[in-house]
mmCIF file with all atom_site columns, C-alpha atoms in Angstrom:
data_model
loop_
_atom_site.group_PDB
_atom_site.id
_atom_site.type_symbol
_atom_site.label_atom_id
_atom_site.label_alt_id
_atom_site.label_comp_id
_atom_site.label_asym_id
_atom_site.label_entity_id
_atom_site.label_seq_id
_atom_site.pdbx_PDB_ins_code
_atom_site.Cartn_x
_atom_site.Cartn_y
_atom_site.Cartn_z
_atom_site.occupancy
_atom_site.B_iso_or_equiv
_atom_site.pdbx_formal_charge
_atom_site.auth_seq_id
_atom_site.auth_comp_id
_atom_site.auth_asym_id
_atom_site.auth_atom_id
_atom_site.pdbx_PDB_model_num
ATOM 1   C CA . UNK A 1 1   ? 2.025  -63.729 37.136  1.00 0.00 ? 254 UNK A CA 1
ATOM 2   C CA . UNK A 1 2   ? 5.444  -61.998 37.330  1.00 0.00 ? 255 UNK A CA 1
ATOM 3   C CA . UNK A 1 3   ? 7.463  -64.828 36.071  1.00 0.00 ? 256 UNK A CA 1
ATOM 4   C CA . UNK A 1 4   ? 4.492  -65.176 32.910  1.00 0.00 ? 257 UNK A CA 1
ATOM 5   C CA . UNK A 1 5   ? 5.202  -61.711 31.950  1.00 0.00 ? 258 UNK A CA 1
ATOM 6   C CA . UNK A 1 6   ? 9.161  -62.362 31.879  1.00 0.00 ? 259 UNK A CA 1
ATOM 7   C CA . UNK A 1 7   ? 8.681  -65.687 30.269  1.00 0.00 ? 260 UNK A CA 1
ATOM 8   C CA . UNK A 1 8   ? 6.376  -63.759 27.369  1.00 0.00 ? 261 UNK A CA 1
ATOM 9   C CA . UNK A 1 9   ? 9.191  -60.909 26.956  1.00 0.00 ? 262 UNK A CA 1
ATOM 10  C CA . UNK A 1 10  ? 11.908 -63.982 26.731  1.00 0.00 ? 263 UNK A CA 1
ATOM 11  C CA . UNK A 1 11  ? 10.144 -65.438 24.035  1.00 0.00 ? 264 UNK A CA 1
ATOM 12  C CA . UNK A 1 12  ? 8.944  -62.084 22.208  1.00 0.00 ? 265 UNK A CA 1
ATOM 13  C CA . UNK A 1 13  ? 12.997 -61.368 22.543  1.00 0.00 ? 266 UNK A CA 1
ATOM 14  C CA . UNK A 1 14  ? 13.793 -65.017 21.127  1.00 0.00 ? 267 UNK A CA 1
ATOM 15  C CA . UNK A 1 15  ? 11.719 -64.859 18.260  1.00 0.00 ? 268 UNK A CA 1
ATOM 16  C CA . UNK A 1 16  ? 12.875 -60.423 17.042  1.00 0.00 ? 269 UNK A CA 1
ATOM 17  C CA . UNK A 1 17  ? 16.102 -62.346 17.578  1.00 0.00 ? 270 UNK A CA 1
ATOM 18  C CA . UNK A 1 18  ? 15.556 -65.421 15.159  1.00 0.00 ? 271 UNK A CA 1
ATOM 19  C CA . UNK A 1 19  ? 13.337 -63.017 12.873  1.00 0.00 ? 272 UNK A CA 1
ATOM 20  C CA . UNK A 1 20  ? 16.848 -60.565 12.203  1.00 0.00 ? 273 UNK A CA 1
ATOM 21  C CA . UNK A 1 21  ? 18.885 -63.690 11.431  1.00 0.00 ? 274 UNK A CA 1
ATOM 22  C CA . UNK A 1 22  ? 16.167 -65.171 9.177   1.00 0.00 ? 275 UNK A CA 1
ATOM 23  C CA . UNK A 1 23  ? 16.470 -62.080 7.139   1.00 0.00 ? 276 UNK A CA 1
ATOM 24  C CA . UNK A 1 24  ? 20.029 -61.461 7.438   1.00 0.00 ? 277 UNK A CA 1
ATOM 25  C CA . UNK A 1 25  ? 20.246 -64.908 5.298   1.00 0.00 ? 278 UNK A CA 1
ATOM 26  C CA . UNK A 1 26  ? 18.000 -63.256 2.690   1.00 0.00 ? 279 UNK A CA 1
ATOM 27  C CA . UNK A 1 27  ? 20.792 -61.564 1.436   1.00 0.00 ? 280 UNK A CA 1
ATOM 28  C CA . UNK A 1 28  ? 22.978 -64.414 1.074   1.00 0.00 ? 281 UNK A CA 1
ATOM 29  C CA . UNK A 1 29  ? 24.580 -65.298 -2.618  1.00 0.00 ? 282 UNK A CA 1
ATOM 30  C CA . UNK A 1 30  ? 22.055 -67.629 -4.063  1.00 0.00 ? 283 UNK A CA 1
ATOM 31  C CA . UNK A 1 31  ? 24.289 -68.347 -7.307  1.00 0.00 ? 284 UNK A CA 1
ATOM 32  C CA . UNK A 1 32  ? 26.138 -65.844 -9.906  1.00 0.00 ? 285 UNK A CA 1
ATOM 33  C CA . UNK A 1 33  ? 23.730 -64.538 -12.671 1.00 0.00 ? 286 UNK A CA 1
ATOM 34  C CA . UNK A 1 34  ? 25.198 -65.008 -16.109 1.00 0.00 ? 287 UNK A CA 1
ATOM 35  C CA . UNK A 1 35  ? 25.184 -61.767 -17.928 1.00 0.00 ? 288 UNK A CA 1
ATOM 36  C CA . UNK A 1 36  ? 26.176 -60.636 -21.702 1.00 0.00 ? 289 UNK A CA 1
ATOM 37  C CA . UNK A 1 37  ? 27.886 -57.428 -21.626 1.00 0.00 ? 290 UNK A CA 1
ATOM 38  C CA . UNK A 1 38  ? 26.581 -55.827 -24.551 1.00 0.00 ? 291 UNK A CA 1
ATOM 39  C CA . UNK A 1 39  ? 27.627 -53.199 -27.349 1.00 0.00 ? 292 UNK A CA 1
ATOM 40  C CA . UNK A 1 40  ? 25.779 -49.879 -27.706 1.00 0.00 ? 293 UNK A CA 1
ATOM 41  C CA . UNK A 1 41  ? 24.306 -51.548 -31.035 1.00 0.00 ? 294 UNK A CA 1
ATOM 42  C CA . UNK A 1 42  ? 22.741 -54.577 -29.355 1.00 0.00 ? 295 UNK A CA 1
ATOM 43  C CA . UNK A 1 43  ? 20.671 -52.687 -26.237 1.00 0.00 ? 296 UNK A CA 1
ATOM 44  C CA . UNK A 1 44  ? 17.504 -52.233 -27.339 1.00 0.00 ? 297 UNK A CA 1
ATOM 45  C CA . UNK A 1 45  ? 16.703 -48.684 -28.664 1.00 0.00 ? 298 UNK A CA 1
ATOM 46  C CA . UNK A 1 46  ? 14.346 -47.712 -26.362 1.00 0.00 ? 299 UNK A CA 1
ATOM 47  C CA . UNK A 1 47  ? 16.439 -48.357 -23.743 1.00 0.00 ? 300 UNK A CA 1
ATOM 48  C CA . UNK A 1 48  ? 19.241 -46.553 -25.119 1.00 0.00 ? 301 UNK A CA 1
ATOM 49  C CA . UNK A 1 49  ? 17.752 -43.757 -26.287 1.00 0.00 ? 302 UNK A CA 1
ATOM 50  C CA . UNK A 1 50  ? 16.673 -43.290 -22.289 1.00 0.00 ? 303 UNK A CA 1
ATOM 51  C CA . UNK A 1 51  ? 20.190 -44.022 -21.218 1.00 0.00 ? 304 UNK A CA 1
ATOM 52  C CA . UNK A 1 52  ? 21.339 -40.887 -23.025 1.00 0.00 ? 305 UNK A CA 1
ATOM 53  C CA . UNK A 1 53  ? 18.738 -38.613 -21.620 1.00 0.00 ? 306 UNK A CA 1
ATOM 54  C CA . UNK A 1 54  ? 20.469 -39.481 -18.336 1.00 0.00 ? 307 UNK A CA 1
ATOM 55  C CA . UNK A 1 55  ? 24.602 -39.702 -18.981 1.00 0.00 ? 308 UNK A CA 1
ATOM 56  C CA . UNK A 1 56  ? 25.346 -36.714 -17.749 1.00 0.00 ? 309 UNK A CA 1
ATOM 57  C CA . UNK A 1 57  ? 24.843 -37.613 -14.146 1.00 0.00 ? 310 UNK A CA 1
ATOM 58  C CA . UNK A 1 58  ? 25.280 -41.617 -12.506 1.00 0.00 ? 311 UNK A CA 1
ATOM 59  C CA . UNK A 1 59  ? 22.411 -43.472 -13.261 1.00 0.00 ? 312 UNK A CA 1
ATOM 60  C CA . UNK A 1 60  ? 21.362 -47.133 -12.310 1.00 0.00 ? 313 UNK A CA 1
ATOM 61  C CA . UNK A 1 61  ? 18.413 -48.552 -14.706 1.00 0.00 ? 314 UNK A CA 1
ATOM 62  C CA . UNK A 1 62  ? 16.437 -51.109 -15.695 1.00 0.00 ? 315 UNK A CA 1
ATOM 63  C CA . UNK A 1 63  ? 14.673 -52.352 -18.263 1.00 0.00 ? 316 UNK A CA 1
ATOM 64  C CA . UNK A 1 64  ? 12.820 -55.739 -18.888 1.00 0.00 ? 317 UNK A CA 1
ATOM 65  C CA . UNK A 1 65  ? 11.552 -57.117 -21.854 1.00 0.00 ? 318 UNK A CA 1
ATOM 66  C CA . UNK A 1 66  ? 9.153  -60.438 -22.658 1.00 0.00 ? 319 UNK A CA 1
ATOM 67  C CA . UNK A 1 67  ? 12.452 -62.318 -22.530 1.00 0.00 ? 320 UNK A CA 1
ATOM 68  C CA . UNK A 1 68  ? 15.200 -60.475 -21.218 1.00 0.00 ? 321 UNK A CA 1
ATOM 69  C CA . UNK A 1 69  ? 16.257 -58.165 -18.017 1.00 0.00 ? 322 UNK A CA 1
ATOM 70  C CA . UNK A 1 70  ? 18.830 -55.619 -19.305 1.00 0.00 ? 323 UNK A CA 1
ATOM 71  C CA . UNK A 1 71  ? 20.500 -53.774 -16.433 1.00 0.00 ? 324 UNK A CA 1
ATOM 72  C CA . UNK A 1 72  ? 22.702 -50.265 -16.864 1.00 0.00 ? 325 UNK A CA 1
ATOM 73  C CA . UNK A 1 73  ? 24.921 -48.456 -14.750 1.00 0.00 ? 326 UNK A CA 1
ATOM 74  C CA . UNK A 1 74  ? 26.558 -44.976 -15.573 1.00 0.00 ? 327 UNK A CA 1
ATOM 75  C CA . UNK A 1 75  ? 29.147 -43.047 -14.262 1.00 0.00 ? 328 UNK A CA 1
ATOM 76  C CA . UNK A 1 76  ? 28.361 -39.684 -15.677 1.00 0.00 ? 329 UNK A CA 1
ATOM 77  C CA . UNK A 1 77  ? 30.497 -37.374 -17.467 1.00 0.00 ? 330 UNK A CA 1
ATOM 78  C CA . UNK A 1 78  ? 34.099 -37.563 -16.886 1.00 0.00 ? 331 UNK A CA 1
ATOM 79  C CA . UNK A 1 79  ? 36.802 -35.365 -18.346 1.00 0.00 ? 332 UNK A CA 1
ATOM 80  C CA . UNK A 1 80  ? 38.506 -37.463 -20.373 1.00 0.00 ? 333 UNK A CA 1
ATOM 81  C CA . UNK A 1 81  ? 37.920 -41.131 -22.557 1.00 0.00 ? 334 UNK A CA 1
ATOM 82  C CA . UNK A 1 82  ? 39.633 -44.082 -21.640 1.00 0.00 ? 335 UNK A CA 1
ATOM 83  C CA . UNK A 1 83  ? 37.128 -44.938 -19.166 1.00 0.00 ? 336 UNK A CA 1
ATOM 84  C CA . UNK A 1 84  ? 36.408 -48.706 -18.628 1.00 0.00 ? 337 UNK A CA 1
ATOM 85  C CA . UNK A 1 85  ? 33.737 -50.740 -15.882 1.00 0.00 ? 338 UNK A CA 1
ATOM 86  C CA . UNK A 1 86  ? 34.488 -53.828 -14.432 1.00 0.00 ? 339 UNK A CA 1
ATOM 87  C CA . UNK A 1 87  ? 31.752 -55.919 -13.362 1.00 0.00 ? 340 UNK A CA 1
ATOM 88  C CA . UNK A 1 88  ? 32.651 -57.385 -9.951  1.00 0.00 ? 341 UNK A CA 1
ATOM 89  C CA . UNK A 1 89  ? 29.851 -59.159 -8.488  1.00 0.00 ? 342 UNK A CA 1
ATOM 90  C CA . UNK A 1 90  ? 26.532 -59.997 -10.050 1.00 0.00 ? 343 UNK A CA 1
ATOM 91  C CA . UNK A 1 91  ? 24.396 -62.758 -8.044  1.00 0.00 ? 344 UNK A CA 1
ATOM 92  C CA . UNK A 1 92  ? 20.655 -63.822 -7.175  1.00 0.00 ? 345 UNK A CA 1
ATOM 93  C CA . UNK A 1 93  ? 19.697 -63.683 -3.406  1.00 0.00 ? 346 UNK A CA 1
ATOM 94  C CA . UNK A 1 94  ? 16.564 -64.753 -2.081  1.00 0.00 ? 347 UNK A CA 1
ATOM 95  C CA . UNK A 1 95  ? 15.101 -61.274 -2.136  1.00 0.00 ? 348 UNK A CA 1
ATOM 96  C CA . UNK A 1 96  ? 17.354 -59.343 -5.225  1.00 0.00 ? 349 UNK A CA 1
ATOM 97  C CA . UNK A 1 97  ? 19.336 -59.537 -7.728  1.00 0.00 ? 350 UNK A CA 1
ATOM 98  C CA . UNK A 1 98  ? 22.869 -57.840 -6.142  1.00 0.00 ? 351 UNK A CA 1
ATOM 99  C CA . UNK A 1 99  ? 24.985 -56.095 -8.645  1.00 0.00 ? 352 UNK A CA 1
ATOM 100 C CA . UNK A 1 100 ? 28.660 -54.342 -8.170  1.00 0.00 ? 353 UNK A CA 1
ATOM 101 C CA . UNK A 1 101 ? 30.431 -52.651 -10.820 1.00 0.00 ? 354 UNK A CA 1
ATOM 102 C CA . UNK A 1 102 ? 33.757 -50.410 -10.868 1.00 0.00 ? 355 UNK A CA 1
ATOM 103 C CA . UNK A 1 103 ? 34.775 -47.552 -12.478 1.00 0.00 ? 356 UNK A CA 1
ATOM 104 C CA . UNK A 1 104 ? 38.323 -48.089 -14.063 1.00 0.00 ? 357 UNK A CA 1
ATOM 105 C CA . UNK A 1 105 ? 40.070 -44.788 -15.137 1.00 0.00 ? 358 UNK A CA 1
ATOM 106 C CA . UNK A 1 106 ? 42.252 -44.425 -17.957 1.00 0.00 ? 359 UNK A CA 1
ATOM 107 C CA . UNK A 1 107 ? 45.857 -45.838 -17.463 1.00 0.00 ? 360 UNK A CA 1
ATOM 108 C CA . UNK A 1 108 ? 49.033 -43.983 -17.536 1.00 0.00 ? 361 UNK A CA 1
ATOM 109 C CA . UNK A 1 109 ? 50.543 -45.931 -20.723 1.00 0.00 ? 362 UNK A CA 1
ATOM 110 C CA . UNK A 1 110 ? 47.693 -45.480 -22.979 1.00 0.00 ? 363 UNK A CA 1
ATOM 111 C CA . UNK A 1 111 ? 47.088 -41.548 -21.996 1.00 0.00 ? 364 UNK A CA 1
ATOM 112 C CA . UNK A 1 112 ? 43.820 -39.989 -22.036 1.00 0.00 ? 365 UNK A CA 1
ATOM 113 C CA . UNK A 1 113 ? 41.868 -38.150 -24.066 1.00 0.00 ? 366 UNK A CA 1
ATOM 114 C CA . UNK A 1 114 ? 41.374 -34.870 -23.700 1.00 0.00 ? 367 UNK A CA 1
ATOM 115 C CA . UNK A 1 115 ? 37.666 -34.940 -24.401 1.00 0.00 ? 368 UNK A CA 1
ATOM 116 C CA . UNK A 1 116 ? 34.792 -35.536 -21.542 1.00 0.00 ? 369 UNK A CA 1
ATOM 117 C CA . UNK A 1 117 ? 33.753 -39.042 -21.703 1.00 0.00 ? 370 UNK A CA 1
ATOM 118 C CA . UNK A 1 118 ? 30.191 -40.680 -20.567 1.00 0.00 ? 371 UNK A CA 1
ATOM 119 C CA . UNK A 1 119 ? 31.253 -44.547 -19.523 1.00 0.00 ? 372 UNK A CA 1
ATOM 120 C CA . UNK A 1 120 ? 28.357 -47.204 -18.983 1.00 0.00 ? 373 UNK A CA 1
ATOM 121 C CA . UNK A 1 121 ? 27.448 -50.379 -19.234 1.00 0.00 ? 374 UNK A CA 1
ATOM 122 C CA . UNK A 1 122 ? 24.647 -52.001 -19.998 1.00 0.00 ? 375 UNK A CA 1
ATOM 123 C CA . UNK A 1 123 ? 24.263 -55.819 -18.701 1.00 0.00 ? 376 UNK A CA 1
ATOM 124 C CA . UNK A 1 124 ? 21.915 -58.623 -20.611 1.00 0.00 ? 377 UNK A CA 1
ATOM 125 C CA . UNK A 1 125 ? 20.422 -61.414 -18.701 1.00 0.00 ? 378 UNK A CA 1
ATOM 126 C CA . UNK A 1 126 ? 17.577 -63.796 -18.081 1.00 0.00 ? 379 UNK A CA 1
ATOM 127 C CA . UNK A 1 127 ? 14.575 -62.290 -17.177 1.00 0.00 ? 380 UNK A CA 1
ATOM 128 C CA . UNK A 1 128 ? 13.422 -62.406 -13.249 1.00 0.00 ? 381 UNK A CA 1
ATOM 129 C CA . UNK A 1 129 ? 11.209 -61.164 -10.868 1.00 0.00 ? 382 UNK A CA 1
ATOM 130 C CA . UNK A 1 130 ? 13.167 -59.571 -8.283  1.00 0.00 ? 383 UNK A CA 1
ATOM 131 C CA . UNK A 1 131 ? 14.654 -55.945 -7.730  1.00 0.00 ? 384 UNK A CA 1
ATOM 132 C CA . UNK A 1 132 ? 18.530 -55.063 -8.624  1.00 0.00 ? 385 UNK A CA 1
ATOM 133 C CA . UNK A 1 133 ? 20.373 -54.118 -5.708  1.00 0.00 ? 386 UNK A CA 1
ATOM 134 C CA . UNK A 1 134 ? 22.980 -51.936 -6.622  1.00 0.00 ? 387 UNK A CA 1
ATOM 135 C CA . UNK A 1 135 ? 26.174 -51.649 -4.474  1.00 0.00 ? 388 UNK A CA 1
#
C-alpha cells in the first residue's frame, strides 16, 4: 500500500509536470500577423474619438469590427513632438495574439519640438478570436 501511494504521487508529479510544458508551448510564435499601420484619417471614428478620451495617460485598446481587428497603443503625453513607435513583434500563438511596440524619442539632428506630444499607433488587421497580449 506504501509503494501505491508513492507510485500515485509519481504519476500526479509526472502529469503537473507535462501539464506546465503543454502550456508553456501555448505561447509559442504561431506565425507573424500582417498588420496595416494606419493614418489618424483611416481608424474608424469611433475608435478614434475613444483614443483621444484616453492620450493623456498609456493606453492599450481594442476594437473589432465585422471585418477587421484594429489594435492601439499609446504612450501618453510627452513633452515634446518628434515622437515615433516601432512595431517590433506582432504574432498569433495558440492562445493570443502577442504584440510589442517601442517608443522612439525624437533624435538629436532633427531637434524637438517644444510642444507636449501624444504618440500612438493604431494597428489594422484580420479579424480573430483571441485576446492581444501586450508586452
Amino acid at each position: 500500500m506504501k509503494h501505491m501511494k508513492k507510485l500515485a504521487g509519481m504519476f500526479l508529479i509526472l502529469f503537473l509536470l507535462s501539464a506546465c510544458s503543454v502550456r508553456e508551448g501555448a505561447d509559442t510564435k504561431i506565425r507573424d500577423i500582417d498588420f496595416t499601420v494606419l493614418s489618424v484619417e483611416e481608424v474608424p471614428t469611433e475608435f478614434l474619438d475613444f483614443i483621444y478620451t484616453k492620450q493623456e495617460d498609456p493606453f492599450r485598446l481594442t476594437y473589432t469590427t465585422d471585418e477587421y481587428l484594429y489594435v492601439a497603443v499609446g504612450y501618453g503625453m510627452q513633452p515634446t513632438g518628434g515622437y515615433s513607435i516601432s512595431v517590433k513583434e506582432f504574432y498569433l500563438t495558440e492562445n493570443a495574439i502577442q504584440l510589442d511596440t517601442e517608443l522612439i524619442g525624437p533624435s538629436v539632428s532633427e531637434g524637438s519640438i517644444p510642444a507636449e506630444s501624444y504618440p500612438f499607433l493604431v494597428l489594422k488587421t484580420e479579424k480573430m478570436d483571441k485576446i492581444v497580449v501586450f508586452n
